[in-house]
Coordinates of C-alpha atoms and ligand atoms in Angstrom, one line a residue:
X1 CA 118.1 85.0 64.0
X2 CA 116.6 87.1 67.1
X3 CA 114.3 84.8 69.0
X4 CA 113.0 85.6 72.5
X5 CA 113.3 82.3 74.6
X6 CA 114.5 83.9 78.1
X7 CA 114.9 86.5 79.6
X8 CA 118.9 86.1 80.2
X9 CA 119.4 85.6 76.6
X10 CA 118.4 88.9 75.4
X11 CA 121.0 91.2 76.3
X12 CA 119.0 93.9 79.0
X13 CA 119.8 96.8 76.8
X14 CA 117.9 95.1 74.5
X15 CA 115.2 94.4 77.1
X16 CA 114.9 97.8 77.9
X17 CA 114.6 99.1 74.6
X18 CA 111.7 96.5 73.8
X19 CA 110.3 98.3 77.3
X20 CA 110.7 101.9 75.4
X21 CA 109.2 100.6 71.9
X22 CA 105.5 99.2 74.0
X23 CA 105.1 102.4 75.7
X24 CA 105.7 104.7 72.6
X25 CA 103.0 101.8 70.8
X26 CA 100.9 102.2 74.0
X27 CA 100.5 106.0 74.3
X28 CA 100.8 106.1 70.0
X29 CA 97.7 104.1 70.6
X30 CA 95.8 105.7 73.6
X31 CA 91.9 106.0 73.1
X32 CA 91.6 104.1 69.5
X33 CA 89.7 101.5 68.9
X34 CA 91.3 98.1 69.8
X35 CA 90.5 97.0 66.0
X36 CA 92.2 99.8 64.1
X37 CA 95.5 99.7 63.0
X38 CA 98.3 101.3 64.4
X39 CA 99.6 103.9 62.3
X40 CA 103.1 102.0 61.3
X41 CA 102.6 98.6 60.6
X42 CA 105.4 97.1 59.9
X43 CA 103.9 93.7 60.3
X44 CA 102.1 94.1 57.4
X45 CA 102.5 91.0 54.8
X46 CA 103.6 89.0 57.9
X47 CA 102.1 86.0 59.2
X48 CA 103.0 84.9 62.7
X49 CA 102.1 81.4 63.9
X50 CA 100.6 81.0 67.1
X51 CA 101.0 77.3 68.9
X52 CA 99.6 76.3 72.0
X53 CA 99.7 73.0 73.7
X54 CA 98.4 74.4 76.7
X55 CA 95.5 76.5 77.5
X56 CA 95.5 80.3 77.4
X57 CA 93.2 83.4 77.3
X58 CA 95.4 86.5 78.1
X59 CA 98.6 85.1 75.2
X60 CA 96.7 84.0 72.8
X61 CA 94.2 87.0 72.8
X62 CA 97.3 89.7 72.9
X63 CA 99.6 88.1 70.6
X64 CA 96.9 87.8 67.8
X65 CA 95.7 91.5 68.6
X66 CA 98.9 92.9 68.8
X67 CA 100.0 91.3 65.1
X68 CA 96.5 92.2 63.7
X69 CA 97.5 96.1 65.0
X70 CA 101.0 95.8 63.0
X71 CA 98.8 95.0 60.1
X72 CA 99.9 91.4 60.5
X73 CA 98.2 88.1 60.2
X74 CA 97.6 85.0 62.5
X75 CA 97.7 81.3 62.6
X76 CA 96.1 79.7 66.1
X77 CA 97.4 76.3 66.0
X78 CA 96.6 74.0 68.4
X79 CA 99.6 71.6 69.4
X80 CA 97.3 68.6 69.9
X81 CA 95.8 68.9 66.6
X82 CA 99.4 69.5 64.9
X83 CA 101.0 66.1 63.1
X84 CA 103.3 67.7 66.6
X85 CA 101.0 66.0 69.0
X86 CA 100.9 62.4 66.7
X87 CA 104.7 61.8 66.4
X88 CA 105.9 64.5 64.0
X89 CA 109.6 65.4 65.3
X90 CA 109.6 69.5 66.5
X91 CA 112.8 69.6 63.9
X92 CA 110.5 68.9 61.5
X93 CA 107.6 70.9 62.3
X94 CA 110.2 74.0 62.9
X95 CA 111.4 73.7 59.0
X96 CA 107.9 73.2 57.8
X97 CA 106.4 76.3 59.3
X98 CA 109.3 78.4 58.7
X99 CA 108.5 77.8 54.9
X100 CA 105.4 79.6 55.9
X101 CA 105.2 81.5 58.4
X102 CA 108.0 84.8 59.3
X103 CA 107.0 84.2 62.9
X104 CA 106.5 81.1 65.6
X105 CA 105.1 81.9 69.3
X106 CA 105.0 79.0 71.2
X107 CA 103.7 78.0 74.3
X108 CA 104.6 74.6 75.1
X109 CA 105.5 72.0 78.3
X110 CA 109.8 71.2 78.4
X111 CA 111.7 73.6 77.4
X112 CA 114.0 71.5 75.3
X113 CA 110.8 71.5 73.1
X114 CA 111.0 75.2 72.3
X115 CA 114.6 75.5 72.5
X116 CA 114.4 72.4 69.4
X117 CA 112.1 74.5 67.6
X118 CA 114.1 77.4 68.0
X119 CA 117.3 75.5 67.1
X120 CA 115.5 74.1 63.6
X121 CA 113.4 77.1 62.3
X122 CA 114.4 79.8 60.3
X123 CA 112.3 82.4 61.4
X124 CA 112.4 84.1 64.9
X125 CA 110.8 82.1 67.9
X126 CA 108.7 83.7 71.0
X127 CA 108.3 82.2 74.3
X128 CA 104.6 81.6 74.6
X129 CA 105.1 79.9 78.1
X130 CA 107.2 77.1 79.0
X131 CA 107.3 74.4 82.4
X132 CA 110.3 76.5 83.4
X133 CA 109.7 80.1 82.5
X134 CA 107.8 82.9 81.2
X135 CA 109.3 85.7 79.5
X136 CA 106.8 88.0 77.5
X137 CA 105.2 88.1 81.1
X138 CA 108.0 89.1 83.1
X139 CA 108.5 92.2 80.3
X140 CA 104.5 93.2 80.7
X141 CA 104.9 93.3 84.8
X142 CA 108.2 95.3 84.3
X143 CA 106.7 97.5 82.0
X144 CA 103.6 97.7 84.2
X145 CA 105.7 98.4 87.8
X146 CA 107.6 101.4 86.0
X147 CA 104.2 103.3 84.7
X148 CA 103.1 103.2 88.1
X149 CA 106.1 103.3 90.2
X150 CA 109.3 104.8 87.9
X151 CA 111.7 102.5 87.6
X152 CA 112.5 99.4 88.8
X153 CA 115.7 99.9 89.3
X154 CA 116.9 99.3 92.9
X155 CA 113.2 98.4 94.0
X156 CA 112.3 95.3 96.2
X157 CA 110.5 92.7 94.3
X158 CA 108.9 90.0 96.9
X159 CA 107.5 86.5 95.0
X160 CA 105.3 85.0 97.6
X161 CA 103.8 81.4 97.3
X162 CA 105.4 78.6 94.7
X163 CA 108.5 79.2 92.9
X164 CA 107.4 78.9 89.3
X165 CA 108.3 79.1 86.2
X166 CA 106.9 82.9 86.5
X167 CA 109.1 83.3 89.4
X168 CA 111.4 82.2 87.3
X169 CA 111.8 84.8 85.0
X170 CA 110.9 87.2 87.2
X171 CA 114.5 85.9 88.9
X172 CA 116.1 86.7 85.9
X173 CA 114.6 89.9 85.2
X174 CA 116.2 90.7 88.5
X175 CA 119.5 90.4 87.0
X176 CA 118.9 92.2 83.9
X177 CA 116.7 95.0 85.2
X178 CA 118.7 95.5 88.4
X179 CA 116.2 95.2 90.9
X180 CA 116.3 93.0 94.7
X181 CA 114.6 90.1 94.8
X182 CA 113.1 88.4 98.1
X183 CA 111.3 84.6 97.5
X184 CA 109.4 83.6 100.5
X185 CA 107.8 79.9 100.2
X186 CA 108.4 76.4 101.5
X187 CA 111.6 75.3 100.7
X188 CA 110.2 72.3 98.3
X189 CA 108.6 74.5 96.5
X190 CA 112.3 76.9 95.8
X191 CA 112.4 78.6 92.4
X192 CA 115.0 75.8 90.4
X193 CA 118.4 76.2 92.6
X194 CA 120.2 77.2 88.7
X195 CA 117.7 80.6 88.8
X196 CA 118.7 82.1 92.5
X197 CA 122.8 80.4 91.8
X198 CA 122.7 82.6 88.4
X199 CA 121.2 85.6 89.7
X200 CA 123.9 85.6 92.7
X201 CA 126.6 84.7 90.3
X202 CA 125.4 87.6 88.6
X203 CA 125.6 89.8 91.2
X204 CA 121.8 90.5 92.1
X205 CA 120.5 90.7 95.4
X206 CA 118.4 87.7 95.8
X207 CA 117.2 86.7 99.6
X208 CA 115.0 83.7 100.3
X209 CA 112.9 84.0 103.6
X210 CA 110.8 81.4 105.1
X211 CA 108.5 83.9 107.2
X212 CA 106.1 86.1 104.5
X213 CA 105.5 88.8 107.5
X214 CA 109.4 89.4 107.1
X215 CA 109.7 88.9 103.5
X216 CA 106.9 91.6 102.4
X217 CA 109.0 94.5 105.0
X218 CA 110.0 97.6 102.5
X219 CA 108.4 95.7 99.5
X220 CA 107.8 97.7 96.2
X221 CA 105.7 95.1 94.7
X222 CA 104.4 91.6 96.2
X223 CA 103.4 89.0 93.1
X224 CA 101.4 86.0 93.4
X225 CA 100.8 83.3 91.3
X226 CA 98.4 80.3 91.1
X227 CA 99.6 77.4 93.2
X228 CA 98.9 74.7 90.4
X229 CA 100.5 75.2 87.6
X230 CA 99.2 74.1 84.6
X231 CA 102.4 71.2 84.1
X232 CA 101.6 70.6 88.0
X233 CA 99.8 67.0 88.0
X234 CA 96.1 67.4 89.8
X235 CA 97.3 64.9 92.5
X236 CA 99.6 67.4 94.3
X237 CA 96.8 69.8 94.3
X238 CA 95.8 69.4 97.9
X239 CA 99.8 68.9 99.1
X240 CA 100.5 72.3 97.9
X241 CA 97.6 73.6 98.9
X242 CA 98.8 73.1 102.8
X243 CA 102.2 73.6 101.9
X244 CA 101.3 77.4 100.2
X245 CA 98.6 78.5 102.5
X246 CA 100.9 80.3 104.7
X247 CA 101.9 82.4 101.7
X248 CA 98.2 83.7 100.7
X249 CA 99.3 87.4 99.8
X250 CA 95.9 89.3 101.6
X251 CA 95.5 92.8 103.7
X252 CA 97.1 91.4 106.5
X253 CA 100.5 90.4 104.5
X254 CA 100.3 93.6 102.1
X255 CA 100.0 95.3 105.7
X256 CA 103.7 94.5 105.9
X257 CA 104.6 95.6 102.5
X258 CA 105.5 99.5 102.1
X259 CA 102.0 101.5 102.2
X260 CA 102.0 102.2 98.7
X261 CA 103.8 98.6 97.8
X262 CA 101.8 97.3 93.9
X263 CA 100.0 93.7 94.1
X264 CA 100.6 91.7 90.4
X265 CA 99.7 88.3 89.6
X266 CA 100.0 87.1 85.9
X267 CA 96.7 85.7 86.1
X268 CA 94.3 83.1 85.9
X269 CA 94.0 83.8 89.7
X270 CA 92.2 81.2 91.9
X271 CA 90.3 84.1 94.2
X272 CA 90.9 83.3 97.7
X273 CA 93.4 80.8 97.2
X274 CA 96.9 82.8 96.6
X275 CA 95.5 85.8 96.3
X276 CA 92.5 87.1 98.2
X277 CA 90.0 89.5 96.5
X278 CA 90.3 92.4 98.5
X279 CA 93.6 92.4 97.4
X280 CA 93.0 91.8 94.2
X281 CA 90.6 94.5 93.2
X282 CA 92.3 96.7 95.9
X283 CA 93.7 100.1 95.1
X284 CA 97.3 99.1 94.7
X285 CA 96.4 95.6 92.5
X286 CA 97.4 96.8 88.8
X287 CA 96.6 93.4 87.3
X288 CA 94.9 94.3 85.0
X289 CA 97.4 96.5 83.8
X290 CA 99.7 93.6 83.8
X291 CA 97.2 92.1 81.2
X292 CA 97.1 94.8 78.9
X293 CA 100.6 94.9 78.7
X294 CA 100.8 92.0 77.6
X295 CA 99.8 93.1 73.8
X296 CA 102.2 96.2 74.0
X297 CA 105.1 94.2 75.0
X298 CA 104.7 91.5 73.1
X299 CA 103.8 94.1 70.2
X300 CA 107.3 95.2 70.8
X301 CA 109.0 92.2 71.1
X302 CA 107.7 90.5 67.5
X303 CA 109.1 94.0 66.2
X304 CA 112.6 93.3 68.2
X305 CA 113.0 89.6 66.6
X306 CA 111.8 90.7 63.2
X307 CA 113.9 94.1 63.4
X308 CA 111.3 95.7 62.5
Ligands
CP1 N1 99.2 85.1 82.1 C1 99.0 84.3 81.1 O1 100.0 83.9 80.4 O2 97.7 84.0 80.9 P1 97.1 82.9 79.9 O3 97.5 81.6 80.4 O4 95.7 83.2 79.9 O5 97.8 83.1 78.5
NVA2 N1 102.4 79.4 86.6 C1 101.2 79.4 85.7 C2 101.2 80.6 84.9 C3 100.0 80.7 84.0 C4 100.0 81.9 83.1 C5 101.2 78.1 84.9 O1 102.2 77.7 84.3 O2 100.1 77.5 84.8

Protein backbone atom coordinates (compact mmCIF):
# COMPACT_ATOMS: atom_id res chain seq x y z
CA UNK A 1 0.00 0.00 0.00
CA UNK A 2 1.54 3.58 -1.16
CA UNK A 3 -0.02 6.21 0.99
CA UNK A 4 1.36 9.75 1.13
CA UNK A 5 1.40 10.76 4.89
CA UNK A 6 4.86 12.84 5.03
CA UNK A 7 7.08 13.98 3.36
CA UNK A 8 10.13 11.75 4.91
CA UNK A 9 8.24 8.60 4.24
CA UNK A 10 8.24 8.74 0.59
CA UNK A 11 11.60 8.02 -0.50
CA UNK A 12 12.82 11.63 -2.45
CA UNK A 13 13.35 9.77 -5.63
CA UNK A 14 10.00 9.08 -5.41
CA UNK A 15 9.27 12.78 -4.60
CA UNK A 16 10.93 13.91 -7.47
CA UNK A 17 9.42 11.73 -9.83
CA UNK A 18 5.74 12.78 -8.51
CA UNK A 19 7.57 16.55 -9.29
CA UNK A 20 8.29 15.21 -13.03
CA UNK A 21 4.67 13.43 -13.51
CA UNK A 22 2.68 17.28 -12.45
CA UNK A 23 4.70 19.22 -14.85
CA UNK A 24 4.35 16.71 -17.85
CA UNK A 25 0.23 16.82 -16.59
CA UNK A 26 0.66 20.68 -16.39
CA UNK A 27 2.19 21.55 -19.75
CA UNK A 28 -0.02 18.14 -21.26
CA UNK A 29 -2.72 20.46 -20.09
CA UNK A 30 -1.75 24.04 -20.96
CA UNK A 31 -4.65 26.29 -22.39
CA UNK A 32 -7.64 23.53 -22.04
CA UNK A 33 -10.48 24.13 -20.34
CA UNK A 34 -10.33 23.33 -16.59
CA UNK A 35 -13.41 20.94 -17.12
CA UNK A 36 -12.10 18.72 -19.95
CA UNK A 37 -10.46 15.68 -19.36
CA UNK A 38 -7.00 15.05 -19.63
CA UNK A 39 -6.08 12.94 -22.37
CA UNK A 40 -4.99 9.63 -20.11
CA UNK A 41 -7.24 9.11 -17.44
CA UNK A 42 -6.17 6.60 -15.61
CA UNK A 43 -8.53 7.54 -12.83
CA UNK A 44 -11.27 6.58 -14.63
CA UNK A 45 -13.67 4.02 -12.65
CA UNK A 46 -12.04 5.39 -9.48
CA UNK A 47 -13.68 7.08 -6.70
CA UNK A 48 -11.53 8.90 -4.21
CA UNK A 49 -13.02 10.02 -0.92
CA UNK A 50 -12.40 13.37 0.16
CA UNK A 51 -12.62 14.06 4.26
CA UNK A 52 -12.35 17.20 5.91
CA UNK A 53 -12.74 17.98 9.53
CA UNK A 54 -11.37 21.22 8.98
CA UNK A 55 -12.09 24.02 6.59
CA UNK A 56 -10.61 24.34 3.20
CA UNK A 57 -10.86 26.12 -0.22
CA UNK A 58 -7.62 25.58 -2.18
CA UNK A 59 -7.55 21.15 -1.13
CA UNK A 60 -10.69 20.54 -1.44
CA UNK A 61 -11.23 22.49 -4.85
CA UNK A 62 -7.83 20.83 -6.42
CA UNK A 63 -8.16 17.41 -5.19
CA UNK A 64 -11.74 17.08 -6.63
CA UNK A 65 -10.58 18.86 -10.00
CA UNK A 66 -7.66 17.06 -10.30
CA UNK A 67 -9.57 13.43 -9.94
CA UNK A 68 -12.45 14.76 -12.14
CA UNK A 69 -9.46 15.47 -14.93
CA UNK A 70 -8.12 11.68 -14.46
CA UNK A 71 -11.66 10.79 -15.36
CA UNK A 72 -12.17 10.01 -11.67
CA UNK A 73 -14.95 10.56 -9.18
CA UNK A 74 -15.45 12.35 -5.79
CA UNK A 75 -16.88 11.97 -2.44
CA UNK A 76 -16.75 15.44 -0.13
CA UNK A 77 -17.29 14.19 3.24
CA UNK A 78 -17.44 16.21 5.91
CA UNK A 79 -15.81 14.69 9.23
CA UNK A 80 -18.46 16.27 11.44
CA UNK A 81 -21.25 14.82 9.67
CA UNK A 82 -19.34 11.23 9.42
CA UNK A 83 -20.67 8.55 12.27
CA UNK A 84 -16.42 9.78 12.62
CA UNK A 85 -17.43 12.87 14.48
CA UNK A 86 -20.32 10.86 16.82
CA UNK A 87 -18.03 8.12 18.29
CA UNK A 88 -17.39 5.78 15.30
CA UNK A 89 -13.65 4.43 15.93
CA UNK A 90 -11.23 5.76 12.65
CA UNK A 91 -10.32 1.77 12.44
CA UNK A 92 -13.67 1.39 11.58
CA UNK A 93 -14.37 4.06 9.34
CA UNK A 94 -10.93 3.18 7.43
CA UNK A 95 -12.36 -0.51 6.67
CA UNK A 96 -15.79 0.80 5.73
CA UNK A 97 -14.70 3.25 3.15
CA UNK A 98 -12.03 1.05 1.77
CA UNK A 99 -15.00 -1.31 0.81
CA UNK A 100 -15.92 1.70 -1.26
CA UNK A 101 -13.81 3.93 -2.20
CA UNK A 102 -9.92 3.09 -4.05
CA UNK A 103 -8.87 6.35 -2.51
CA UNK A 104 -8.99 8.43 1.06
CA UNK A 105 -7.57 12.11 1.28
CA UNK A 106 -7.87 13.32 4.60
CA UNK A 107 -7.45 16.42 6.20
CA UNK A 108 -7.82 16.05 9.82
CA UNK A 109 -6.45 17.61 13.54
CA UNK A 110 -3.67 14.75 15.35
CA UNK A 111 -1.81 12.98 13.32
CA UNK A 112 -2.33 9.70 15.03
CA UNK A 113 -5.83 10.16 13.43
CA UNK A 114 -4.55 9.80 9.91
CA UNK A 115 -1.76 7.62 10.65
CA UNK A 116 -4.96 5.14 12.29
CA UNK A 117 -6.67 5.51 9.16
CA UNK A 118 -3.82 4.85 7.21
CA UNK A 119 -2.85 1.78 9.42
CA UNK A 120 -6.67 0.29 8.96
CA UNK A 121 -7.68 1.00 5.32
CA UNK A 122 -6.92 -0.90 2.43
CA UNK A 123 -6.68 1.58 -0.12
CA UNK A 124 -3.96 4.31 -0.37
CA UNK A 125 -4.27 7.45 2.12
CA UNK A 126 -3.27 11.25 1.23
CA UNK A 127 -2.38 13.83 3.66
CA UNK A 128 -5.05 16.44 3.35
CA UNK A 129 -3.47 18.54 6.29
CA UNK A 130 -2.70 17.54 9.65
CA UNK A 131 -1.87 19.68 13.29
CA UNK A 132 1.81 18.72 12.49
CA UNK A 133 2.35 18.86 8.80
CA UNK A 134 1.42 19.40 5.30
CA UNK A 135 2.70 17.41 2.60
CA UNK A 136 0.79 17.89 -0.84
CA UNK A 137 1.75 21.65 -0.07
CA UNK A 138 5.24 21.40 0.48
CA UNK A 139 5.35 19.31 -3.21
CA UNK A 140 3.17 22.28 -4.93
CA UNK A 141 5.79 25.10 -3.51
CA UNK A 142 8.76 22.82 -4.60
CA UNK A 143 7.28 22.30 -7.81
CA UNK A 144 6.40 26.05 -8.03
CA UNK A 145 10.23 27.34 -6.83
CA UNK A 146 11.80 25.13 -9.68
CA UNK A 147 9.43 26.57 -12.68
CA UNK A 148 10.53 29.82 -11.70
CA UNK A 149 13.94 29.44 -10.24
CA UNK A 150 15.54 25.80 -11.62
CA UNK A 151 16.08 23.71 -9.04
CA UNK A 152 16.05 23.79 -5.56
CA UNK A 153 18.74 22.12 -5.03
CA UNK A 154 21.44 23.97 -2.96
CA UNK A 155 19.08 27.13 -2.71
CA UNK A 156 18.26 29.01 0.64
CA UNK A 157 14.83 28.47 1.83
CA UNK A 158 14.00 31.19 4.78
CA UNK A 159 10.56 30.31 6.94
CA UNK A 160 9.80 33.54 8.61
CA UNK A 161 6.96 33.93 11.40
CA UNK A 162 5.48 30.58 13.35
CA UNK A 163 6.95 27.28 13.02
CA UNK A 164 3.99 25.25 11.74
CA UNK A 165 3.02 22.41 10.70
CA UNK A 166 3.79 23.90 6.95
CA UNK A 167 7.15 24.73 8.25
CA UNK A 168 7.15 21.53 9.04
CA UNK A 169 7.20 19.80 6.03
CA UNK A 170 8.88 22.31 4.36
CA UNK A 171 11.78 21.06 7.06
CA UNK A 172 11.63 17.89 5.76
CA UNK A 173 11.46 18.70 2.21
CA UNK A 174 14.80 20.21 3.02
CA UNK A 175 16.22 16.90 3.64
CA UNK A 176 14.78 15.12 0.80
CA UNK A 177 15.14 17.89 -1.84
CA UNK A 178 18.58 19.01 -0.64
CA UNK A 179 18.09 22.50 -0.12
CA UNK A 180 19.28 25.02 3.23
CA UNK A 181 17.00 25.89 5.48
CA UNK A 182 16.98 29.14 7.73
CA UNK A 183 13.79 29.48 10.47
CA UNK A 184 13.72 32.91 11.93
CA UNK A 185 10.84 33.28 14.81
CA UNK A 186 10.55 33.49 18.52
CA UNK A 187 11.85 30.70 20.04
CA UNK A 188 8.23 29.45 21.51
CA UNK A 189 7.04 29.44 18.49
CA UNK A 190 10.31 26.72 17.02
CA UNK A 191 9.19 24.29 14.39
CA UNK A 192 8.71 20.75 16.87
CA UNK A 193 12.56 20.23 18.08
CA UNK A 194 12.00 16.28 16.27
CA UNK A 195 11.72 18.32 12.60
CA UNK A 196 15.13 20.62 12.85
CA UNK A 197 16.97 17.26 15.16
CA UNK A 198 15.93 15.03 11.99
CA UNK A 199 16.88 17.28 9.29
CA UNK A 200 20.44 17.75 11.11
CA UNK A 201 20.68 14.10 11.79
CA UNK A 202 20.09 13.87 8.25
CA UNK A 203 22.61 15.94 7.18
CA UNK A 204 20.74 19.15 5.94
CA UNK A 205 21.75 22.59 6.62
CA UNK A 206 19.20 23.89 8.94
CA UNK A 207 20.06 27.41 10.86
CA UNK A 208 17.61 29.01 13.22
CA UNK A 209 18.17 32.93 13.59
CA UNK A 210 16.32 35.16 15.90
CA UNK A 211 16.97 38.54 13.84
CA UNK A 212 14.70 38.26 10.27
CA UNK A 213 17.09 41.23 8.81
CA UNK A 214 19.88 38.40 9.05
CA UNK A 215 17.89 35.47 8.40
CA UNK A 216 16.40 36.82 4.77
CA UNK A 217 20.57 37.59 3.66
CA UNK A 218 21.15 35.47 0.21
CA UNK A 219 17.57 34.02 0.51
CA UNK A 220 16.19 32.20 -2.68
CA UNK A 221 12.67 32.24 -1.35
CA UNK A 222 11.13 33.78 1.99
CA UNK A 223 7.53 31.83 2.97
CA UNK A 224 5.06 33.07 5.22
CA UNK A 225 2.28 31.56 6.75
CA UNK A 226 -0.78 32.64 8.74
CA UNK A 227 0.05 33.19 12.43
CA UNK A 228 -3.23 31.25 13.67
CA UNK A 229 -3.41 28.20 12.62
CA UNK A 230 -6.47 26.60 12.22
CA UNK A 231 -5.72 23.80 15.45
CA UNK A 232 -4.37 27.24 17.20
CA UNK A 233 -7.20 28.03 19.98
CA UNK A 234 -8.56 31.81 19.35
CA UNK A 235 -7.28 32.73 22.80
CA UNK A 236 -3.63 32.88 21.81
CA UNK A 237 -4.54 35.01 18.97
CA UNK A 238 -3.38 38.26 20.31
CA UNK A 239 -0.09 36.51 22.28
CA UNK A 240 1.11 35.48 18.95
CA UNK A 241 0.16 38.31 17.32
CA UNK A 242 3.00 40.36 19.51
CA UNK A 243 5.20 37.52 19.60
CA UNK A 244 5.16 37.29 15.34
CA UNK A 245 5.02 40.87 14.50
CA UNK A 246 8.60 41.23 14.23
CA UNK A 247 8.57 38.53 11.57
CA UNK A 248 5.91 40.36 9.10
CA UNK A 249 7.74 39.42 5.74
CA UNK A 250 7.12 43.17 3.81
CA UNK A 251 9.50 45.37 1.27
CA UNK A 252 11.59 46.21 3.94
CA UNK A 253 12.49 42.39 5.01
CA UNK A 254 12.45 41.11 1.19
CA UNK A 255 14.94 44.15 0.86
CA UNK A 256 17.31 41.86 2.61
CA UNK A 257 16.54 38.74 0.60
CA UNK A 258 18.59 38.30 -2.72
CA UNK A 259 16.98 40.89 -5.44
CA UNK A 260 15.37 38.36 -7.33
CA UNK A 261 14.54 36.11 -3.94
CA UNK A 262 10.41 34.38 -4.61
CA UNK A 263 7.74 35.35 -1.75
CA UNK A 264 5.22 31.93 -1.14
CA UNK A 265 2.64 31.56 1.40
CA UNK A 266 0.33 28.51 1.23
CA UNK A 267 -2.55 30.65 1.71
CA UNK A 268 -5.40 31.78 3.37
CA UNK A 269 -3.23 34.87 4.00
CA UNK A 270 -4.36 37.44 6.66
CA UNK A 271 -3.15 40.71 4.39
CA UNK A 272 -1.11 42.85 6.53
CA UNK A 273 -0.68 40.54 9.20
CA UNK A 274 2.24 38.02 8.11
CA UNK A 275 2.43 39.06 4.98
CA UNK A 276 1.87 42.63 3.71
CA UNK A 277 0.20 43.23 0.23
CA UNK A 278 2.72 44.83 -1.60
CA UNK A 279 4.49 41.80 -1.13
CA UNK A 280 1.98 39.81 -1.84
CA UNK A 281 0.92 40.89 -5.25
CA UNK A 282 4.55 42.05 -5.81
CA UNK A 283 6.51 40.93 -8.78
CA UNK A 284 8.41 38.16 -7.15
CA UNK A 285 5.10 36.70 -4.96
CA UNK A 286 4.21 33.47 -7.15
CA UNK A 287 1.35 32.40 -4.79
CA UNK A 288 -0.76 31.93 -6.82
CA UNK A 289 1.28 29.59 -8.64
CA UNK A 290 1.65 27.85 -5.40
CA UNK A 291 -2.26 27.35 -5.65
CA UNK A 292 -2.45 26.00 -8.92
CA UNK A 293 0.00 23.59 -8.17
CA UNK A 294 -1.73 22.30 -5.89
CA UNK A 295 -4.11 20.23 -8.55
CA UNK A 296 -0.93 19.18 -10.65
CA UNK A 297 0.77 17.78 -7.71
CA UNK A 298 -1.70 16.33 -6.07
CA UNK A 299 -2.85 14.96 -9.63
CA UNK A 300 0.48 13.27 -9.56
CA UNK A 301 0.54 12.06 -6.35
CA UNK A 302 -3.08 10.04 -6.41
CA UNK A 303 -1.32 8.57 -9.64
CA UNK A 304 1.90 7.66 -7.38
CA UNK A 305 -0.25 5.86 -4.50
CA UNK A 306 -2.55 4.15 -7.02
CA UNK A 307 0.48 3.30 -9.49
CA UNK A 308 -1.15 4.48 -11.96
N1 LIG B 1 -3.17 25.94 1.46
C1 LIG B 1 -4.25 25.22 1.77
O1 LIG B 1 -4.16 24.05 2.12
O2 LIG B 1 -5.43 25.89 1.66
P1 LIG B 1 -6.86 25.40 2.12
O3 LIG B 1 -6.89 25.43 3.64
O4 LIG B 1 -7.81 26.38 1.52
O5 LIG B 1 -7.10 24.00 1.63
N1 LIG C 1 -0.91 26.61 9.01
C1 LIG C 1 -2.23 26.74 8.43
C2 LIG C 1 -2.21 26.25 7.02
C3 LIG C 1 -3.53 26.36 6.30
C4 LIG C 1 -3.49 25.80 4.92
C5 LIG C 1 -3.22 25.98 9.26
O1 LIG C 1 -2.96 24.86 9.67
O2 LIG C 1 -4.29 26.54 9.53
Amino acid sequence: MTHFLDINKTPPQDLRAIIDNAREMKDARAGRPKGTLDDDTPLAGHIVALIFEKPSTRTRVSFDVGVRQLGGQTMVLSGADMQLGHGETIADTARVLSRYVDLIMMRTFEEDTLLEMAQYATVPVINGLTNRTHPCQIMADVMTFEEHRGPIKGRKIVWSGDGNNVCASMVQAAGQFGFDFTYTGPEILDPEGGFLGDARKAGVNVTVERDPHKAVIGADLVVADTWVSMHDSQSSRERRHNQLRPYQVNTDLMGNAKPDALFMHCLPAHRDEEATSDVMDGPNSVIFDEAENRLHAQKAIMRYCLGI
